[in-house]
Coordinates of C-alpha atoms in Angstrom, one line a residue:
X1 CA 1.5 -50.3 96.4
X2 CA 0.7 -50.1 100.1
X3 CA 1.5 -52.1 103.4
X4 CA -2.6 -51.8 104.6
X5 CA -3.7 -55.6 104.4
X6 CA -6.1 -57.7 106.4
X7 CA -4.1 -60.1 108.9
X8 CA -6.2 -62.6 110.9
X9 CA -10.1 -60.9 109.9
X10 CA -8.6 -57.3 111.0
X11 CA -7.3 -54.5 108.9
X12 CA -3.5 -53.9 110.1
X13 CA -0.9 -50.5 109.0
X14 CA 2.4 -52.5 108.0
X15 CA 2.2 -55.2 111.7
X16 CA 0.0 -52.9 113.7
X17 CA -3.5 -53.7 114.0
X18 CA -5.9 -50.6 113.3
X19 CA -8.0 -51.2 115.9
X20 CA -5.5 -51.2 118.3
X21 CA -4.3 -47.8 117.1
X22 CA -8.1 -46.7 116.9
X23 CA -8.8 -47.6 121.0
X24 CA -5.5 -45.8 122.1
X25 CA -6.0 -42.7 119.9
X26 CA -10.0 -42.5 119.0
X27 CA -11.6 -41.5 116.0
X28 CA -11.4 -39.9 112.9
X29 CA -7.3 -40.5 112.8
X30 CA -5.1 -40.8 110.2
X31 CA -2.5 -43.5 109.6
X32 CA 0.7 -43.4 107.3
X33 CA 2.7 -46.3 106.6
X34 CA 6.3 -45.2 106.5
X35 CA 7.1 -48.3 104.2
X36 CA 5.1 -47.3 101.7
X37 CA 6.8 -43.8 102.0
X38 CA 9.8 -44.8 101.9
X39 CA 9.4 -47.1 99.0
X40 CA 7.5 -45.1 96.7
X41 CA 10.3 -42.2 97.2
X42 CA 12.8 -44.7 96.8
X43 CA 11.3 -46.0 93.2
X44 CA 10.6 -42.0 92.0
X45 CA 14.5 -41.5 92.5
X46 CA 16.1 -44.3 91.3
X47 CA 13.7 -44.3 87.8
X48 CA 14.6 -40.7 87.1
X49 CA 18.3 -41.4 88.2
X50 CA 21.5 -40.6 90.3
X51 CA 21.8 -37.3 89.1
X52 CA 18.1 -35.9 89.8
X53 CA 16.8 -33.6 92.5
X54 CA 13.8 -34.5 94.1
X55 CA 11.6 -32.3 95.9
X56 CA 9.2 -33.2 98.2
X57 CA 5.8 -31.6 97.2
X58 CA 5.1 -30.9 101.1
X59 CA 1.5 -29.4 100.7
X60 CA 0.5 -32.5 99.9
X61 CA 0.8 -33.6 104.0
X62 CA 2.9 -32.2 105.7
X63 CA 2.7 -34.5 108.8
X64 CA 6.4 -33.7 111.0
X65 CA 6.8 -37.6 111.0
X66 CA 6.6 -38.0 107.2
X67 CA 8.9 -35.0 106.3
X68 CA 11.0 -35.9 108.6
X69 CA 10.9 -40.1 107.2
X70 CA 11.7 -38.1 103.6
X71 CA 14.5 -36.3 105.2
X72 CA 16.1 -39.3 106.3
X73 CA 16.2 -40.3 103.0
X74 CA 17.5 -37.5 101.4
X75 CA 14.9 -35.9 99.9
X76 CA 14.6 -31.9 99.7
X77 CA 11.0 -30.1 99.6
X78 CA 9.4 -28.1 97.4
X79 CA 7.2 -25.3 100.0
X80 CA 5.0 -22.7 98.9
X81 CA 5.2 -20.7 102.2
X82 CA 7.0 -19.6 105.0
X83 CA 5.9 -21.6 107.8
X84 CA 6.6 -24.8 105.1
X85 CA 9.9 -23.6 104.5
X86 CA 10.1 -23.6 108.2
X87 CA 8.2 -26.9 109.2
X88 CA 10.7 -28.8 106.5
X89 CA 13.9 -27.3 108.0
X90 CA 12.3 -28.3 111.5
X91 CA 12.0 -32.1 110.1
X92 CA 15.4 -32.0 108.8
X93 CA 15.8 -30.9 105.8
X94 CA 18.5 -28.3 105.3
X95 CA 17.6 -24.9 103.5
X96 CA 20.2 -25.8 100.4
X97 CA 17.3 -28.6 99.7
X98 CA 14.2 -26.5 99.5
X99 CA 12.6 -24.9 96.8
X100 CA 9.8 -22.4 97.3
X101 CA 7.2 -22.2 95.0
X102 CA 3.9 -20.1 94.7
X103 CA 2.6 -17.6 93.6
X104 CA 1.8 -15.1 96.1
X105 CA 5.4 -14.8 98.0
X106 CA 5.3 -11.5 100.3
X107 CA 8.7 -9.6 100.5
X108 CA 9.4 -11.0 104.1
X109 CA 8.8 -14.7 103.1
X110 CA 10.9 -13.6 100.6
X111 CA 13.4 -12.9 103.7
X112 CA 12.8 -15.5 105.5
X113 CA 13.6 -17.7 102.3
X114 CA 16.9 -15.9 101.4
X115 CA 18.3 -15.1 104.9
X116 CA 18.0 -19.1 105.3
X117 CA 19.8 -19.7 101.8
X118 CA 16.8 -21.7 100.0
X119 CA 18.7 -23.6 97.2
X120 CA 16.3 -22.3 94.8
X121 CA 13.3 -19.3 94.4
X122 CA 10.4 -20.1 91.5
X123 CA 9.7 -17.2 90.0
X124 CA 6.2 -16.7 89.3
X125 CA 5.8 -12.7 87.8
X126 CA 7.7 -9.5 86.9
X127 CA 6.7 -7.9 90.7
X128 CA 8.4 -11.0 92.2
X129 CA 11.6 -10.6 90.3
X130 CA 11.5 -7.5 91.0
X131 CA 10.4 -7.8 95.2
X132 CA 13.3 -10.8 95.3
X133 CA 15.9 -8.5 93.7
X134 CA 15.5 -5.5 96.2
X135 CA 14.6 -7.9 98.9
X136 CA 18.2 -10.2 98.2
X137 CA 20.2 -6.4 97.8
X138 CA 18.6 -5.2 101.3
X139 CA 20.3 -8.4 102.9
X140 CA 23.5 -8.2 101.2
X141 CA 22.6 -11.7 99.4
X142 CA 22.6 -13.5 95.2
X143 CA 19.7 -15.6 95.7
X144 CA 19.6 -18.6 92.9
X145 CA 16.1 -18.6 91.5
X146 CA 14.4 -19.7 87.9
X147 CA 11.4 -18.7 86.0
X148 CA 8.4 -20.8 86.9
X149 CA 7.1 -20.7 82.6
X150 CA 2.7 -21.2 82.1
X151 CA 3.7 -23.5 79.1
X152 CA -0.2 -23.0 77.8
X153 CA -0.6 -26.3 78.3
X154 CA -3.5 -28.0 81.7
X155 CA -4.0 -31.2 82.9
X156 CA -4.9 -32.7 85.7
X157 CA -7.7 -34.8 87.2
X158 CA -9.8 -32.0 88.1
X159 CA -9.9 -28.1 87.3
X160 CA -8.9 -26.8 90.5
X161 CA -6.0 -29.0 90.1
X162 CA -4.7 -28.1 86.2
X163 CA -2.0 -25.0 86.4
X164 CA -0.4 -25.1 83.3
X165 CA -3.2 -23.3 81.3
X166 CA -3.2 -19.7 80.5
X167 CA -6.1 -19.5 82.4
X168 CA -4.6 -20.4 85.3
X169 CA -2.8 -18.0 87.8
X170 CA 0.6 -19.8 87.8
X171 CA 3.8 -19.0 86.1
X172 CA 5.2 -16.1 83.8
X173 CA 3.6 -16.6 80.3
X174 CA 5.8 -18.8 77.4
X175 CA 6.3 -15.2 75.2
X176 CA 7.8 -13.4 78.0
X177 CA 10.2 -16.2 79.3
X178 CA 13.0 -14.6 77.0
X179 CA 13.2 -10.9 78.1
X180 CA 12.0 -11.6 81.7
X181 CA 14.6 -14.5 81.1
X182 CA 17.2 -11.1 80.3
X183 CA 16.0 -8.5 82.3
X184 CA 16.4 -11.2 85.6
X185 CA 20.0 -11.5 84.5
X186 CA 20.7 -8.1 85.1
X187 CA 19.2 -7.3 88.1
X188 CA 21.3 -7.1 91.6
X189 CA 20.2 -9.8 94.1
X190 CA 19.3 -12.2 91.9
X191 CA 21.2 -15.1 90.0
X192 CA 18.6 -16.9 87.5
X193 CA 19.4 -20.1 86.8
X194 CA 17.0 -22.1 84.6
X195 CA 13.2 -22.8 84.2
X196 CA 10.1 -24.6 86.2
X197 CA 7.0 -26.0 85.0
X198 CA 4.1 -27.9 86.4
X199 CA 1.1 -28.0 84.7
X200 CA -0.8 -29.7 86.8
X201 CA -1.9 -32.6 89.4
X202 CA -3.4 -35.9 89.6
X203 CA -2.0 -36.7 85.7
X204 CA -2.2 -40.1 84.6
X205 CA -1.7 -39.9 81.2
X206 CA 1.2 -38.1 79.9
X207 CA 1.2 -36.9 76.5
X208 CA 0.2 -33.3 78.0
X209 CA 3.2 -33.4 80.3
X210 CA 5.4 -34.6 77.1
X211 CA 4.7 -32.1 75.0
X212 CA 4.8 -29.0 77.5
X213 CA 8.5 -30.7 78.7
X214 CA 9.5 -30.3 74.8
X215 CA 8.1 -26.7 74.6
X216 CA 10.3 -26.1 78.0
X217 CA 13.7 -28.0 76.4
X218 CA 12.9 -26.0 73.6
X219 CA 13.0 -22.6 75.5
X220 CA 16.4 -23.9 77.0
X221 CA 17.6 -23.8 73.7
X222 CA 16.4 -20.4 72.6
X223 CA 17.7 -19.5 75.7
X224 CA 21.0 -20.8 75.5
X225 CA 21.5 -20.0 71.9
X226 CA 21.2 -16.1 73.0
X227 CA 23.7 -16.7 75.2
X228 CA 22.1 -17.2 78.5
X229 CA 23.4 -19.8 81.5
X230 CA 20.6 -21.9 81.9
X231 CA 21.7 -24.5 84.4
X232 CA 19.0 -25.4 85.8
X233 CA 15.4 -27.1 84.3
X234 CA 12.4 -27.4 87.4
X235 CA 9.8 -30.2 86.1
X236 CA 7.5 -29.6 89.1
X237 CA 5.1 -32.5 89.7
X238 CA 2.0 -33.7 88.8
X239 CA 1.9 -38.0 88.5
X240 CA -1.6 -39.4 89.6
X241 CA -2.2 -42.4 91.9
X242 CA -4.6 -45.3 91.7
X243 CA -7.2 -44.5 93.6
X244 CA -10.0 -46.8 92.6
X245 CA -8.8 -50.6 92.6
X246 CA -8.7 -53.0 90.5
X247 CA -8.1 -50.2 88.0
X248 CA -7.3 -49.7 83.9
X249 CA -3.9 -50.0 82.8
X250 CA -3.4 -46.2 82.3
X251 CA -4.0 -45.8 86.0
X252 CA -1.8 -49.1 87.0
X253 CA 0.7 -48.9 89.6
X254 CA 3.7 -48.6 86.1
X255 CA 2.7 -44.7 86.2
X256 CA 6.2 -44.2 87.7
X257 CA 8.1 -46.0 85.4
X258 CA 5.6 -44.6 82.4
X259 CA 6.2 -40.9 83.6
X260 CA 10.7 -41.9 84.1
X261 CA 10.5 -43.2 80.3
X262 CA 8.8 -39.9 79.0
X263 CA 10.9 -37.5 80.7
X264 CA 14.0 -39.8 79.7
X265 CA 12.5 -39.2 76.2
X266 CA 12.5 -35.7 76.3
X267 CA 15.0 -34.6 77.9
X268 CA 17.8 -37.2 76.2
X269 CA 21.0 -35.3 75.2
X270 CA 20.1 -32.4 77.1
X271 CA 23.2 -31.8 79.1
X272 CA 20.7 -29.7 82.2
X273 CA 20.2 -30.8 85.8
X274 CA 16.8 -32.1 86.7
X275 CA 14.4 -31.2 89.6
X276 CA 11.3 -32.4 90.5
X277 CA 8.5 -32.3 92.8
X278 CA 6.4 -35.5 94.0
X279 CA 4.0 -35.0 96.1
X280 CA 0.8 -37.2 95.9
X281 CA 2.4 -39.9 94.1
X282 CA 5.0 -40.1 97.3
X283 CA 2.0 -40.2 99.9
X284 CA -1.3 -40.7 98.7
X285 CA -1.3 -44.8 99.6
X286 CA 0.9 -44.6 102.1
X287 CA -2.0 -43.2 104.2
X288 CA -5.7 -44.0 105.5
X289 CA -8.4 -42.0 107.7
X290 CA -10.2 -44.4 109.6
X291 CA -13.7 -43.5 111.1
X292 CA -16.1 -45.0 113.5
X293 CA -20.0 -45.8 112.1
X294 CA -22.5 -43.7 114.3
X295 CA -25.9 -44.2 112.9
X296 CA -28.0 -45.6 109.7
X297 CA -30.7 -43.3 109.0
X298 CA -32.7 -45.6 106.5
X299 CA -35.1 -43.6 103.8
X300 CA -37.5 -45.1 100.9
X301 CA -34.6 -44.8 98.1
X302 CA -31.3 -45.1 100.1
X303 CA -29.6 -45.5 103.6
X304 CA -27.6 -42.8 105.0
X305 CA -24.4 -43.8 106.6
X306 CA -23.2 -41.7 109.0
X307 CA -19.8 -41.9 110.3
X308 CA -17.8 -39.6 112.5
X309 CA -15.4 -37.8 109.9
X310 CA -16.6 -35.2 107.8
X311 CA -15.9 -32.7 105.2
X312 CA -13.5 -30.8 107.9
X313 CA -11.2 -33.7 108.2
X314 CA -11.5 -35.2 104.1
X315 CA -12.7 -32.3 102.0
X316 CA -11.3 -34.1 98.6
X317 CA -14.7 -35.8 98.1
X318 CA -17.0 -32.4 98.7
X319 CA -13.7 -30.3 96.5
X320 CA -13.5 -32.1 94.1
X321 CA -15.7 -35.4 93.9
X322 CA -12.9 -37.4 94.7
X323 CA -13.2 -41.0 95.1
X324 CA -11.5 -43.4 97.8
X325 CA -11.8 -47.1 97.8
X326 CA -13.8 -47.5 101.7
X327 CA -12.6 -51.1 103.6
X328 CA -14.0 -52.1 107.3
X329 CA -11.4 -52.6 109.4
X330 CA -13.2 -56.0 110.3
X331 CA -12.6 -58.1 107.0
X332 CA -15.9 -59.2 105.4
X333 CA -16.5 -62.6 104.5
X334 CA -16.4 -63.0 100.6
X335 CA -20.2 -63.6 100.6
X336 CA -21.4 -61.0 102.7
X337 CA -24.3 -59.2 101.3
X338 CA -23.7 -55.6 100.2
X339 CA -25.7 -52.4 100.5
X340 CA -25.6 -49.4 98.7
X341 CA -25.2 -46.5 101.2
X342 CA -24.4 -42.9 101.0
X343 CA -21.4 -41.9 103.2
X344 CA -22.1 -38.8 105.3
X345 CA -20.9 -36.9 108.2
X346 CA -21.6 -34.6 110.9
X347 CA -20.9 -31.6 109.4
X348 CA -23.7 -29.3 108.8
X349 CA -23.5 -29.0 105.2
X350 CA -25.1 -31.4 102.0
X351 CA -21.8 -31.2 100.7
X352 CA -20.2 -33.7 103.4
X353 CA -20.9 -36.7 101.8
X354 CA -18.0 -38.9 101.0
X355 CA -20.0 -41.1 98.3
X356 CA -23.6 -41.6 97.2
X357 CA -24.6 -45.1 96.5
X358 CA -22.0 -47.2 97.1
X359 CA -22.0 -51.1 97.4
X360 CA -20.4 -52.0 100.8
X361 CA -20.2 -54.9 102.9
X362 CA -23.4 -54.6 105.8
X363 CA -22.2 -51.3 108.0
X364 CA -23.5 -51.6 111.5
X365 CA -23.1 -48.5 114.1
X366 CA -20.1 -48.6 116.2
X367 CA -18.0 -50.3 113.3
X368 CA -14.8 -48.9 111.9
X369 CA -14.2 -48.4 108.6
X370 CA -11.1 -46.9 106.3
X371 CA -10.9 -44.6 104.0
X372 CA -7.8 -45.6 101.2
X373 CA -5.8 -43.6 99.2
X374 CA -6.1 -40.5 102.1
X375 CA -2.8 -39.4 102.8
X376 CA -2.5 -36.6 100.4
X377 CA -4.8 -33.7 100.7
X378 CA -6.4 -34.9 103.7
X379 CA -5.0 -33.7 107.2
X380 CA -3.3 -31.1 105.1
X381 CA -6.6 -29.7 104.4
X382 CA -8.4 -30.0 107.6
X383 CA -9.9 -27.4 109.2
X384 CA -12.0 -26.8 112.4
X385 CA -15.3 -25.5 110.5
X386 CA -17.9 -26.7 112.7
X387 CA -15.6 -26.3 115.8
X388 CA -14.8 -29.9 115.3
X389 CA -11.1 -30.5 116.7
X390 CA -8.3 -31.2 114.5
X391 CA -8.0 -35.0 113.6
X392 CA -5.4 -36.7 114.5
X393 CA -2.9 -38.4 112.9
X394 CA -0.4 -41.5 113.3
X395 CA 2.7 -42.9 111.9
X396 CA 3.3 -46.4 112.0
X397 CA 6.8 -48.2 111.5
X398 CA 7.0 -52.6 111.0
X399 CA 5.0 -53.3 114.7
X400 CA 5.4 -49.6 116.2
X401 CA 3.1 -47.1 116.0
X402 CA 3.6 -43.2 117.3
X403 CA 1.0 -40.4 117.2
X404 CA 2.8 -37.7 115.5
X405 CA 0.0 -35.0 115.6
X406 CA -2.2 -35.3 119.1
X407 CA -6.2 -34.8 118.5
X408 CA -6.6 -31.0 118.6
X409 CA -8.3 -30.9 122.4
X410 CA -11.6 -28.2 122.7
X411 CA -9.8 -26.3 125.3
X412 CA -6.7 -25.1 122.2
X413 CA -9.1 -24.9 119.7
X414 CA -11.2 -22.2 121.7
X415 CA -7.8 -20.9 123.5
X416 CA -7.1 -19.5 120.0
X417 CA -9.8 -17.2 120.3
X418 CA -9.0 -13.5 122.0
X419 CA -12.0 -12.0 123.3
X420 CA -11.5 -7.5 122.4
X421 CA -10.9 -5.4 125.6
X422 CA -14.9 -4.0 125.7
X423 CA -16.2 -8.2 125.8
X424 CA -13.8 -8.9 128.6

């Protein structure tokens, strides 16, 4: 569910007209809805129950305005590097509700994350037990941290998004869980608690994620029975999101409740405290980048639409083939005649096309259209490649809107630059 509907002929964010967000901010912008936020949090939590700990998955978007509407709620993040951990505390959440994730944690994120008193570290390898251990001693600190486990099991909607396969870089292997499991129990610095897992994103079917959550309540088990405290069991993330609509039952908006009953399954009888980490499923509808029509370059087979975002500002589509359902922000009549166009933009590369072929409603230049389904993994993953400024982005509340991340202006984007001593 999200709160973008046409009201009156015009697109609208919850009770704010697009357009007038569009004329006092320009264009390419994105626009969250803080409703839809705060509703799809509040139906993840109360299907997986009182007693679960939800992580925000913040590298999803990590917009100050939306952490800071999670915050508010009571949700902790899940970060994967320093300057999340500090961006999260900085939107108010407090360091006993963060997790930090990833694989590739240097010894003074490791500080950072330790001196702040992170509730929890995810153990990826042997070197980083072995980096957190002398880095926690150095400070005179017991850092609580589990065993992110590569369960040997992938899914996801795409490969760059499956991490649960021993192919993947993520996560200790399953056969070394138990003596990595021992030796981190012995080690000064370093309290381990319990297990992680997440094998991967974008999952809309969940047999995969059943079975690797009854190989990891299995490993509990071993681990328990060798007499090991095991407190803790990390079921990272991973539940997809409609993004085509109308769509097939297995993608229907039930994926929440579909995913609560699994894990319920699985995990019933197993007296452990639950974590997870939402990230897409939390903000993916909750957010839109709308873009302004520049030109229609018209060829013997197809018409080129080119609008003024590109790859730079929505790299999902040239990542991954990604699709997102496109709307103009002036409603269509229900017979309006429909023309296939590919969706292009500026950028100076083949690869920034958004879509190839698709049936719209007629697309003249200086018309605004949306892009659904954008808030995760868009402005997250924006860059400046072309020198094109950082987009913008909005967060809109009932009638109010606020810009929340200013358009990047040419002046900071070429103030980053240092010119050396002999170019002066």
């Amino acid at each position: 569910m999200h709160h973008f509907e046409y009201h009156d002929g015009r697109l609208c964010a919850e009770g704010v007209d697009i357009g007038a967000i569009v004329e006092a901010v320009g264009t390419p912008v994105y626009i969250y809805s803080s409703a839809t936020i705060e509703r799809h949090f509040e139906v993840f939590r109360a299907l997986l129950g009182p007693k679960a700990h939800v992580f925000y998955a913040m590298k999803a978007n990590a917009n100050l305005g939306v952490l800071a509407t999670l915050a508010r709620l009571g949700a902790g993040a899940d970060v994967v590097s320093e300057g999340e951990i500090r961006k999260a505390m900085a939107a108010g959440v407090p360091a006993e509700r963060i997790v930090f994730s990833g694989v590739g944690k240097t010894e003074a994120e490791l500080a950072h994350a330790v001196g702040v008193g992170v509730y929890q570290i995810n153990i990826e390898s042997e070197g980083e037990l072995e980096a957190l251990s002398r880095v926690a001693s150095r400070l005179g600190k017991t850092q609580n941290a589990v065993f992110r486990v590569n369960p040997d099991i992938g899914a996801g909607g795409h490969a760059k998004i499956t991490t649960g396969s021993s192919a993947n870089k993520f996560g200790v292997s399953f056969d070394e869980a138990t003596r990595l499991y021992a030796r981190g129990s012995n080690l000064p610095g370093v309290r381990i608690v319990g297990l992680a897992v997440h094998i991967g994103s974008q999952i809309l079917a969940f047999e995969g994620m059943a079975e690797a959550f009854r190989k990891m309540r299995g490993l509990v088990e071993t681990l328990r029975g060798e007499g090991h405290r095991v407190e803790r069991l990390d079921l990272g993330g991973g539940v997809g999101v409609p993004y085509e609509i109308p769509v097939p039952f297995v993608q229907g908006p039930d994926a929440i409740e579909r995913y609560a009953a699994m894990v319920h399954a699985v995990m019933d009888g197993l007296d452990i405290e639950l974590g997870f980490e939402p990230g897409r499923v939390i903000v993916a509808n909750a957010g839109i980048l709308v873009t302004r029509a520049l030109y229609i370059n018209q060829r013997a087979d197809r018409q080129f639409l080119i609008v003024d975002a590109a790859m730079n500002d929505l790299v999902r589509p040239a990542m991954y083939e990604a699709y997102h359902e496109i709307w103009p922000v002036n409603e269509p009549a229900p017979d309006a005649p429909r023309i296939a166009y590919d969706v292009v933009g500026p950028v100076c590369e083949s690869g920034d096309t958004f879509t190839t072929g698709r049936q719209l409603p007629e697309v003249r230049p200086g018309d605004l259209i949306a892009f659904q389904s954008a808030g995760a993994y868009g402005a997250t993953m924006s860059s400046t490649y072309n020198l094109r400024p950082l987009v913008a982005e909005v967060l809109v509340r009932g009638k109010a809107f606020s810009v929340t991340r200013p358009r990047q202006t040419y002046e900071e984007l070429i103030g980053l630059d240092r010119l050396p001593d002999w170019l002066a």
